mmCIF file of C-alpha atoms in Angstrom:
data_model
loop_
_atom_site.group_PDB
_atom_site.id
_atom_site.type_symbol
_atom_site.label_atom_id
_atom_site.label_comp_id
_atom_site.label_asym_id
_atom_site.label_seq_id
_atom_site.Cartn_x
_atom_site.Cartn_y
_atom_site.Cartn_z
ATOM 1 C CA UNK N 144 13.117 -4.861 11.571
ATOM 2 C CA UNK N 145 11.293 -8.079 10.763
ATOM 3 C CA UNK N 146 10.021 -9.254 14.161
ATOM 4 C CA UNK N 147 8.064 -6.355 15.605
ATOM 5 C CA UNK N 148 4.666 -7.810 14.752
ATOM 6 C CA UNK N 149 5.310 -10.426 17.443
ATOM 7 C CA UNK N 150 5.127 -7.802 20.188
ATOM 8 C CA UNK N 151 1.653 -6.758 19.154
ATOM 9 C CA UNK N 152 0.503 -10.362 19.060
ATOM 10 C CA UNK N 153 1.881 -10.911 22.552
ATOM 11 C CA UNK N 154 0.306 -7.656 23.648
ATOM 12 C CA UNK N 155 -3.096 -8.604 22.312
ATOM 13 C CA UNK N 156 -2.921 -11.966 24.034
ATOM 14 C CA UNK N 157 -1.763 -10.405 27.294
ATOM 15 C CA UNK N 158 -4.783 -8.096 27.345
ATOM 16 C CA UNK N 159 -6.998 -10.981 28.344
ATOM 17 C CA UNK N 160 -9.360 -8.601 30.109
ATOM 18 C CA UNK N 161 -10.212 -7.014 26.757
ATOM 19 C CA UNK N 162 -12.936 -8.816 24.889
ATOM 20 C CA UNK N 163 -12.078 -8.015 21.277
ATOM 21 C CA UNK N 164 -15.066 -7.804 18.978
ATOM 22 C CA UNK N 165 -15.503 -10.359 16.234
ATOM 23 C CA UNK N 166 -14.780 -9.259 12.703
ATOM 24 C CA UNK N 167 -17.970 -8.286 10.895
ATOM 25 C CA UNK N 168 -18.964 -10.153 7.808
ATOM 26 C CA UNK N 169 -17.653 -8.603 4.604
ATOM 27 C CA UNK N 170 -20.065 -5.926 3.521
ATOM 28 C CA UNK N 171 -21.407 -5.474 0.054
ATOM 29 C CA UNK N 172 -19.827 -2.561 -1.788
ATOM 30 C CA UNK N 173 -23.346 -1.147 -2.020
ATOM 31 C CA UNK N 174 -23.853 -1.196 1.756
ATOM 32 C CA UNK N 175 -22.046 1.930 2.910
ATOM 33 C CA UNK N 176 -24.673 3.046 5.396
ATOM 34 C CA UNK N 177 -22.748 5.362 7.776
ATOM 35 C CA UNK N 178 -24.756 4.007 10.696
ATOM 36 C CA UNK N 179 -23.185 0.586 10.176
ATOM 37 C CA UNK N 180 -19.662 -0.787 10.352
ATOM 38 C CA UNK N 181 -18.092 -1.600 7.022
ATOM 39 C CA UNK N 182 -15.072 -3.727 6.144
ATOM 40 C CA UNK N 183 -13.428 -4.042 2.752
ATOM 41 C CA UNK N 184 -10.234 -6.056 2.373
ATOM 42 C CA UNK N 185 -7.516 -5.907 -0.268
ATOM 43 C CA UNK N 186 -8.622 -2.736 -1.979
ATOM 44 C CA UNK N 187 -6.314 -2.393 -4.978
ATOM 45 C CA UNK N 188 -4.581 0.901 -5.684
ATOM 46 C CA UNK N 189 -2.019 -0.270 -8.268
ATOM 47 C CA UNK N 190 -0.851 -3.132 -10.443
ATOM 48 C CA UNK N 191 1.603 -4.697 -7.983
ATOM 49 C CA UNK N 192 0.362 -7.567 -5.826
ATOM 50 C CA UNK N 193 1.359 -5.604 -2.722
ATOM 51 C CA UNK N 194 -0.516 -2.442 -3.675
ATOM 52 C CA UNK N 195 -3.568 -3.186 -1.534
ATOM 53 C CA UNK N 196 -5.035 -2.012 1.749
ATOM 54 C CA UNK N 197 -7.779 -3.015 4.175
ATOM 55 C CA UNK N 198 -10.461 -0.528 5.185
ATOM 56 C CA UNK N 199 -12.446 -0.619 8.436
ATOM 57 C CA UNK N 200 -15.181 1.992 8.814
ATOM 58 C CA UNK N 201 -16.878 2.520 12.187
ATOM 59 C CA UNK N 202 -20.596 2.737 12.775
ATOM 60 C CA UNK N 203 -22.199 6.159 13.231
ATOM 61 C CA UNK N 204 -19.495 7.903 11.254
ATOM 62 C CA UNK N 205 -19.770 11.317 9.649
ATOM 63 C CA UNK N 206 -17.667 13.694 7.601
ATOM 64 C CA UNK N 207 -15.621 14.477 10.719
ATOM 65 C CA UNK N 208 -14.587 10.848 11.231
ATOM 66 C CA UNK N 209 -10.797 10.545 11.203
ATOM 67 C CA UNK N 210 -8.582 7.745 9.960
ATOM 68 C CA UNK N 211 -5.574 5.932 11.397
ATOM 69 C CA UNK N 212 -3.251 4.519 8.740
ATOM 70 C CA UNK N 213 -1.138 1.527 9.813
ATOM 71 C CA UNK N 214 2.248 0.931 8.164
ATOM 72 C CA UNK N 215 3.923 -2.433 8.744
ATOM 73 C CA UNK N 216 7.634 -3.072 9.166
ATOM 74 C CA UNK N 217 9.935 -5.595 7.545
ATOM 75 C CA UNK N 218 13.156 -3.790 6.665
ATOM 76 C CA UNK N 219 11.485 -2.159 3.624
ATOM 77 C CA UNK N 220 11.819 -5.504 1.801
ATOM 78 C CA UNK N 221 9.367 -7.816 3.581
ATOM 79 C CA UNK N 222 6.373 -7.811 5.920
ATOM 80 C CA UNK N 223 2.644 -7.606 5.334
ATOM 81 C CA UNK N 224 -0.351 -5.671 6.612
ATOM 82 C CA UNK N 225 -1.487 -8.786 8.469
ATOM 83 C CA UNK N 226 1.394 -8.080 10.874
ATOM 84 C CA UNK N 227 -0.538 -5.029 12.077
ATOM 85 C CA UNK N 228 -3.820 -6.864 12.694
ATOM 86 C CA UNK N 229 -3.350 -7.110 16.485
ATOM 87 C CA UNK N 230 -2.993 -3.346 16.846
ATOM 88 C CA UNK N 231 -5.804 -2.853 14.330
ATOM 89 C CA UNK N 232 -8.048 -4.888 16.612
ATOM 90 C CA UNK N 233 -7.040 -2.833 19.644
ATOM 91 C CA UNK N 234 -7.785 0.411 17.837
ATOM 92 C CA UNK N 235 -11.184 -0.809 16.737
ATOM 93 C CA UNK N 236 -12.037 -1.780 20.296
ATOM 94 C CA UNK N 237 -10.538 1.091 22.274
ATOM 95 C CA UNK N 238 -10.903 3.882 19.677
ATOM 96 C CA UNK N 239 -14.147 2.769 18.024
ATOM 97 C CA UNK N 240 -14.937 6.095 16.373
ATOM 98 C CA UNK N 241 -11.913 5.962 14.095
ATOM 99 C CA UNK N 242 -11.578 4.527 10.628
ATOM 100 C CA UNK N 243 -8.612 2.161 10.258
ATOM 101 C CA UNK N 244 -6.661 1.698 7.032
ATOM 102 C CA UNK N 245 -4.091 -1.107 7.144
ATOM 103 C CA UNK N 246 -1.779 -0.841 4.157
ATOM 104 C CA UNK N 247 0.577 -2.907 2.077
ATOM 105 C CA UNK N 248 3.155 -1.248 -0.166
ATOM 106 C CA UNK N 249 5.588 -2.409 -2.827
ATOM 107 C CA UNK N 250 8.575 -4.175 -1.305
ATOM 108 C CA UNK N 251 12.119 -3.147 -2.067
ATOM 109 C CA UNK N 252 14.833 -5.365 -3.515
ATOM 110 C CA UNK N 253 18.175 -4.928 -5.254
ATOM 111 C CA UNK N 254 16.394 -3.526 -8.313
ATOM 112 C CA UNK N 255 13.771 -1.406 -6.569
ATOM 113 C CA UNK N 256 14.768 1.115 -3.909
ATOM 114 C CA UNK N 257 12.322 1.876 -1.093
ATOM 115 C CA UNK N 258 12.482 5.546 -2.030
ATOM 116 C CA UNK N 259 10.518 7.048 -3.602
ATOM 117 C CA UNK N 260 8.536 3.881 -4.411
ATOM 118 C CA UNK N 261 7.051 3.307 -0.959
ATOM 119 C CA UNK N 262 6.422 6.999 -0.331
ATOM 120 C CA UNK N 263 4.598 7.144 -3.670
ATOM 121 C CA UNK N 264 2.390 4.245 -2.558
ATOM 122 C CA UNK N 265 1.420 6.063 0.631
ATOM 123 C CA UNK N 266 0.654 9.188 -1.389
ATOM 124 C CA UNK N 267 -1.603 7.177 -3.695
ATOM 125 C CA UNK N 268 -3.524 5.710 -0.750
ATOM 126 C CA UNK N 269 -4.025 9.083 0.913
ATOM 127 C CA UNK N 270 -5.194 10.633 -2.350
ATOM 128 C CA UNK N 271 -7.623 7.716 -2.798
ATOM 129 C CA UNK N 272 -9.073 8.247 0.662
ATOM 130 C CA UNK N 273 -9.405 11.986 0.101
ATOM 131 C CA UNK N 274 -11.110 11.446 -3.259
ATOM 132 C CA UNK N 275 -13.539 8.942 -1.724
ATOM 133 C CA UNK N 276 -14.203 10.680 1.592
ATOM 134 C CA UNK N 277 -17.854 11.361 0.689
ATOM 135 C CA UNK N 278 -18.365 7.779 -0.452
ATOM 136 C CA UNK N 279 -16.981 6.415 2.822
ATOM 137 C CA UNK N 280 -18.346 9.250 5.005
ATOM 138 C CA UNK N 281 -14.993 10.193 6.512
ATOM 139 C CA UNK N 282 -12.908 13.340 6.802
ATOM 140 C CA UNK N 283 -9.567 13.996 5.148
ATOM 141 C CA UNK N 284 -7.749 14.106 8.494
ATOM 142 C CA UNK N 285 -5.387 11.209 9.134
ATOM 143 C CA UNK N 286 -2.921 9.829 11.628
ATOM 144 C CA UNK N 287 -0.104 7.306 11.171
ATOM 145 C CA UNK N 288 1.099 4.398 13.267
ATOM 146 C CA UNK N 289 4.204 2.759 11.847
ATOM 147 C CA UNK N 290 6.446 0.038 13.212
ATOM 148 C CA UNK N 291 10.125 -0.361 12.377
ATOM 149 C CA UNK N 292 10.603 0.407 8.656
ATOM 150 C CA UNK N 293 6.936 1.404 8.653
ATOM 151 C CA UNK N 294 7.704 3.919 11.387
ATOM 152 C CA UNK N 295 10.380 5.432 9.166
ATOM 153 C CA UNK N 296 7.948 5.675 6.236
ATOM 154 C CA UNK N 297 5.225 7.190 8.417
ATOM 155 C CA UNK N 298 7.595 9.839 9.797
ATOM 156 C CA UNK N 299 9.129 10.630 6.403
ATOM 157 C CA UNK N 300 5.775 11.037 4.652
ATOM 158 C CA UNK N 301 4.462 13.171 7.494
ATOM 159 C CA UNK N 302 7.477 15.473 7.666
ATOM 160 C CA UNK N 303 8.299 15.805 3.970
ATOM 161 C CA UNK N 304 5.089 15.173 2.007
ATOM 162 C CA UNK N 305 2.223 16.380 4.218
ATOM 163 C CA UNK N 306 1.873 19.532 2.140
ATOM 164 C CA UNK N 307 -1.857 19.936 2.821
ATOM 165 C CA UNK N 308 -1.523 19.261 6.557
ATOM 166 C CA UNK N 309 -3.838 16.251 6.412
ATOM 167 C CA UNK N 310 -1.716 14.306 8.909
ATOM 168 C CA UNK N 311 -2.670 15.319 12.439
ATOM 169 C CA UNK N 312 -0.432 12.937 14.410
ATOM 170 C CA UNK N 313 2.236 10.326 13.763
ATOM 171 C CA UNK N 314 3.569 7.428 15.822
ATOM 172 C CA UNK N 315 6.848 5.617 15.229
ATOM 173 C CA UNK N 316 7.635 2.428 17.116
ATOM 174 C CA UNK N 317 11.355 1.629 16.653
ATOM 175 C CA UNK N 318 11.426 3.402 13.303
ATOM 176 C CA UNK N 319 14.749 4.573 11.800
ATOM 177 C CA UNK N 320 14.934 8.364 11.717
ATOM 178 C CA UNK N 321 18.433 9.258 10.510
ATOM 179 C CA UNK N 322 20.338 7.301 7.875
ATOM 180 C CA UNK N 323 23.313 9.662 8.319
ATOM 181 C CA UNK N 324 23.748 8.569 11.951
ATOM 182 C CA UNK N 325 27.413 7.513 12.486
ATOM 183 C CA UNK N 326 26.027 4.427 14.212
ATOM 184 C CA UNK N 327 24.637 3.473 10.785
ATOM 185 C CA UNK N 328 27.398 4.767 8.535
ATOM 186 C CA UNK N 329 30.055 2.934 10.571
ATOM 187 C CA UNK N 330 28.085 -0.133 11.616
ATOM 188 C CA UNK N 331 29.455 -3.709 11.408
ATOM 189 C CA UNK N 332 26.070 -5.494 11.536
ATOM 190 C CA UNK N 333 25.658 -7.462 8.293
ATOM 191 C CA UNK N 334 21.876 -7.799 8.624
ATOM 192 C CA UNK N 335 21.480 -4.091 9.253
ATOM 193 C CA UNK N 336 23.843 -3.133 6.422
ATOM 194 C CA UNK N 337 21.969 -5.326 3.956
ATOM 195 C CA UNK N 338 18.806 -3.369 4.724
ATOM 196 C CA UNK N 339 20.535 0.012 4.565
ATOM 197 C CA UNK N 340 22.029 -0.962 1.205
ATOM 198 C CA UNK N 341 18.507 -0.930 -0.217
ATOM 199 C CA UNK N 342 18.989 2.843 -0.274
ATOM 200 C CA UNK N 343 22.144 2.386 -2.305
ATOM 201 C CA UNK N 344 25.712 1.273 -1.730
ATOM 202 C CA UNK N 345 27.794 4.288 -0.702
ATOM 203 C CA UNK N 346 24.969 6.775 -1.349
ATOM 204 C CA UNK N 347 25.508 10.506 -1.210
ATOM 205 C CA UNK N 348 24.976 12.072 2.217
ATOM 206 C CA UNK N 349 22.557 14.530 0.636
ATOM 207 C CA UNK N 350 20.391 11.601 -0.487
ATOM 208 C CA UNK N 351 20.498 9.998 2.973
ATOM 209 C CA UNK N 352 19.360 13.310 4.428
ATOM 210 C CA UNK N 353 16.500 13.419 1.926
ATOM 211 C CA UNK N 354 15.214 10.047 3.148
ATOM 212 C CA UNK N 355 15.779 10.750 6.857
ATOM 213 C CA UNK N 356 12.885 12.104 8.929
ATOM 214 C CA UNK N 357 15.371 13.816 11.265
ATOM 215 C CA UNK N 358 16.577 15.994 8.390
ATOM 216 C CA UNK N 359 13.096 16.651 6.991
ATOM 217 C CA UNK N 360 11.171 17.634 10.107
ATOM 218 C CA UNK N 361 10.199 21.298 10.491
ATOM 219 C CA UNK N 362 8.427 23.412 13.072
ATOM 220 C CA UNK N 363 5.105 22.754 11.293
ATOM 221 C CA UNK N 364 5.243 19.007 11.963
ATOM 222 C CA UNK N 365 2.189 17.498 13.656
ATOM 223 C CA UNK N 366 2.286 15.936 17.142
ATOM 224 C CA UNK N 367 4.674 12.981 17.191
ATOM 225 C CA UNK N 368 4.936 10.061 19.611
ATOM 226 C CA UNK N 369 8.029 7.831 19.641
ATOM 227 C CA UNK N 370 8.850 4.476 21.271
ATOM 228 C CA UNK N 371 12.312 2.873 21.278
ATOM 229 C CA UNK N 372 14.230 0.077 23.004
ATOM 230 C CA UNK N 373 17.619 0.723 24.582
ATOM 231 C CA UNK N 374 18.828 -2.762 23.620
ATOM 232 C CA UNK N 375 17.647 -2.725 20.015
ATOM 233 C CA UNK N 376 20.322 -4.355 17.791
ATOM 234 C CA UNK N 377 18.976 -2.667 14.649
ATOM 235 C CA UNK N 378 17.886 0.786 15.787
ATOM 236 C CA UNK N 379 20.534 2.635 17.831
ATOM 237 C CA UNK N 380 19.159 4.690 20.724
ATOM 238 C CA UNK N 381 20.327 7.824 18.919
ATOM 239 C CA UNK N 382 17.672 7.208 16.247
ATOM 240 C CA UNK N 383 15.080 8.064 18.871
ATOM 241 C CA UNK N 384 16.870 10.543 21.108
ATOM 242 C CA UNK N 385 18.174 12.694 18.258
ATOM 243 C CA UNK N 386 14.683 13.084 16.795
ATOM 244 C CA UNK N 387 13.313 13.781 20.267
ATOM 245 C CA UNK N 388 15.865 16.568 20.690
ATOM 246 C CA UNK N 389 15.129 17.982 17.237
ATOM 247 C CA UNK N 390 11.387 18.045 17.972
ATOM 248 C CA UNK N 391 12.099 19.824 21.250
ATOM 249 C CA UNK N 392 14.233 22.442 19.515
ATOM 250 C CA UNK N 393 11.448 23.060 16.992
ATOM 251 C CA UNK N 394 8.752 23.228 19.702
ATOM 252 C CA UNK N 395 6.828 20.386 18.059
ATOM 253 C CA UNK N 396 4.429 18.626 20.392
ATOM 254 C CA UNK N 397 5.848 15.184 21.095
ATOM 255 C CA UNK N 398 6.244 12.313 23.517
ATOM 256 C CA UNK N 399 9.225 9.991 23.733
ATOM 257 C CA UNK N 400 9.613 6.709 25.581
ATOM 258 C CA UNK N 401 12.782 4.622 25.812
ATOM 259 C CA UNK N 402 12.413 1.185 27.397
ATOM 260 C CA UNK N 403 15.698 0.280 29.158
ATOM 261 C CA UNK N 404 15.234 -3.450 28.554
ATOM 262 C CA UNK N 405 13.477 -3.160 25.199
ATOM 263 C CA UNK N 406 15.011 -4.557 22.039
ATOM 264 C CA UNK N 407 13.439 -4.367 18.600
ATOM 265 C CA UNK N 408 10.121 -4.736 20.368
ATOM 266 C CA UNK N 409 8.953 -5.580 23.881
ATOM 267 C CA UNK N 410 6.185 -7.368 25.745
ATOM 268 C CA UNK N 411 4.465 -7.353 29.124
ATOM 269 C CA UNK N 412 4.146 -4.169 31.155
ATOM 270 C CA UNK N 413 6.226 -2.181 28.682
ATOM 271 C CA UNK N 414 3.808 -3.082 25.911
ATOM 272 C CA UNK N 415 0.871 -2.118 28.096
ATOM 273 C CA UNK N 416 2.579 1.205 28.671
ATOM 274 C CA UNK N 417 3.026 1.669 24.918
ATOM 275 C CA UNK N 418 -0.632 1.107 24.168
ATOM 276 C CA UNK N 419 -1.967 3.268 26.987
ATOM 277 C CA UNK N 420 0.304 6.171 25.969
ATOM 278 C CA UNK N 421 -0.451 5.744 22.272
ATOM 279 C CA UNK N 422 -4.200 5.524 22.910
ATOM 280 C CA UNK N 423 -4.192 8.706 25.015
ATOM 281 C CA UNK N 424 -2.013 10.555 22.481
ATOM 282 C CA UNK N 425 -4.303 9.574 19.630
ATOM 283 C CA UNK N 426 -7.408 10.650 21.521
ATOM 284 C CA UNK N 427 -5.818 14.024 22.224
ATOM 285 C CA UNK N 428 -4.377 14.822 18.813
ATOM 286 C CA UNK N 429 -6.395 12.977 16.157
#
């Protein structure tokens, strides 16, 4: 779950025909003119060094302007928002009317479980954005794009904590969806098991269900788009197909793509396919 950022870097480089805009100069906190772009980096929302996010506001925004929240991967215990910068740049170029929020969250270790710590961090960020929507001239409608562990967090928050229906769409790219999957409970992969152990050694099945998007999704879930690789050594295919089937049974709007040669990430034409599908899905549902 620690290498997915590479695929976005390769993707951004491969899109040589796209002329990505230069980053604007950091704006003054007093310069929030909605006619202008605005960038503010490392906004603090807590005392931990990782409780920060980057904010990118588009020009000509209004109180209907929606926000995409990016959630990085890293096995819940590593990674950084900088890993999502390539996709942030693509969004800002191809979906220029959206606000982008690229988040960091507290990282798990043997003394700090990912849950509920990381979910609480996402809640704090969303509440901050809702409280400051007039200041930033944005709406309180959001979408998620998460990769790997970030995909899991995006799905879990959307399905279990979106009580006010502020999340209008969610994307998971190789995100775990079901920690009760036999492919996880009976796995022999030491790297994978070390990450799963962050949720506890021999945890109760009821707890694993609580932290699994597959077991939390309901018929009221927002549109969901999923991307998985058939050769992923960390995310069994069932993590994607089982959620796909559950969404179908609940009549939740969704799209699912499985790349036959994809691992824990992919490049080339498959990555182009990912972006074009994700862009179209976002335009339709956010």
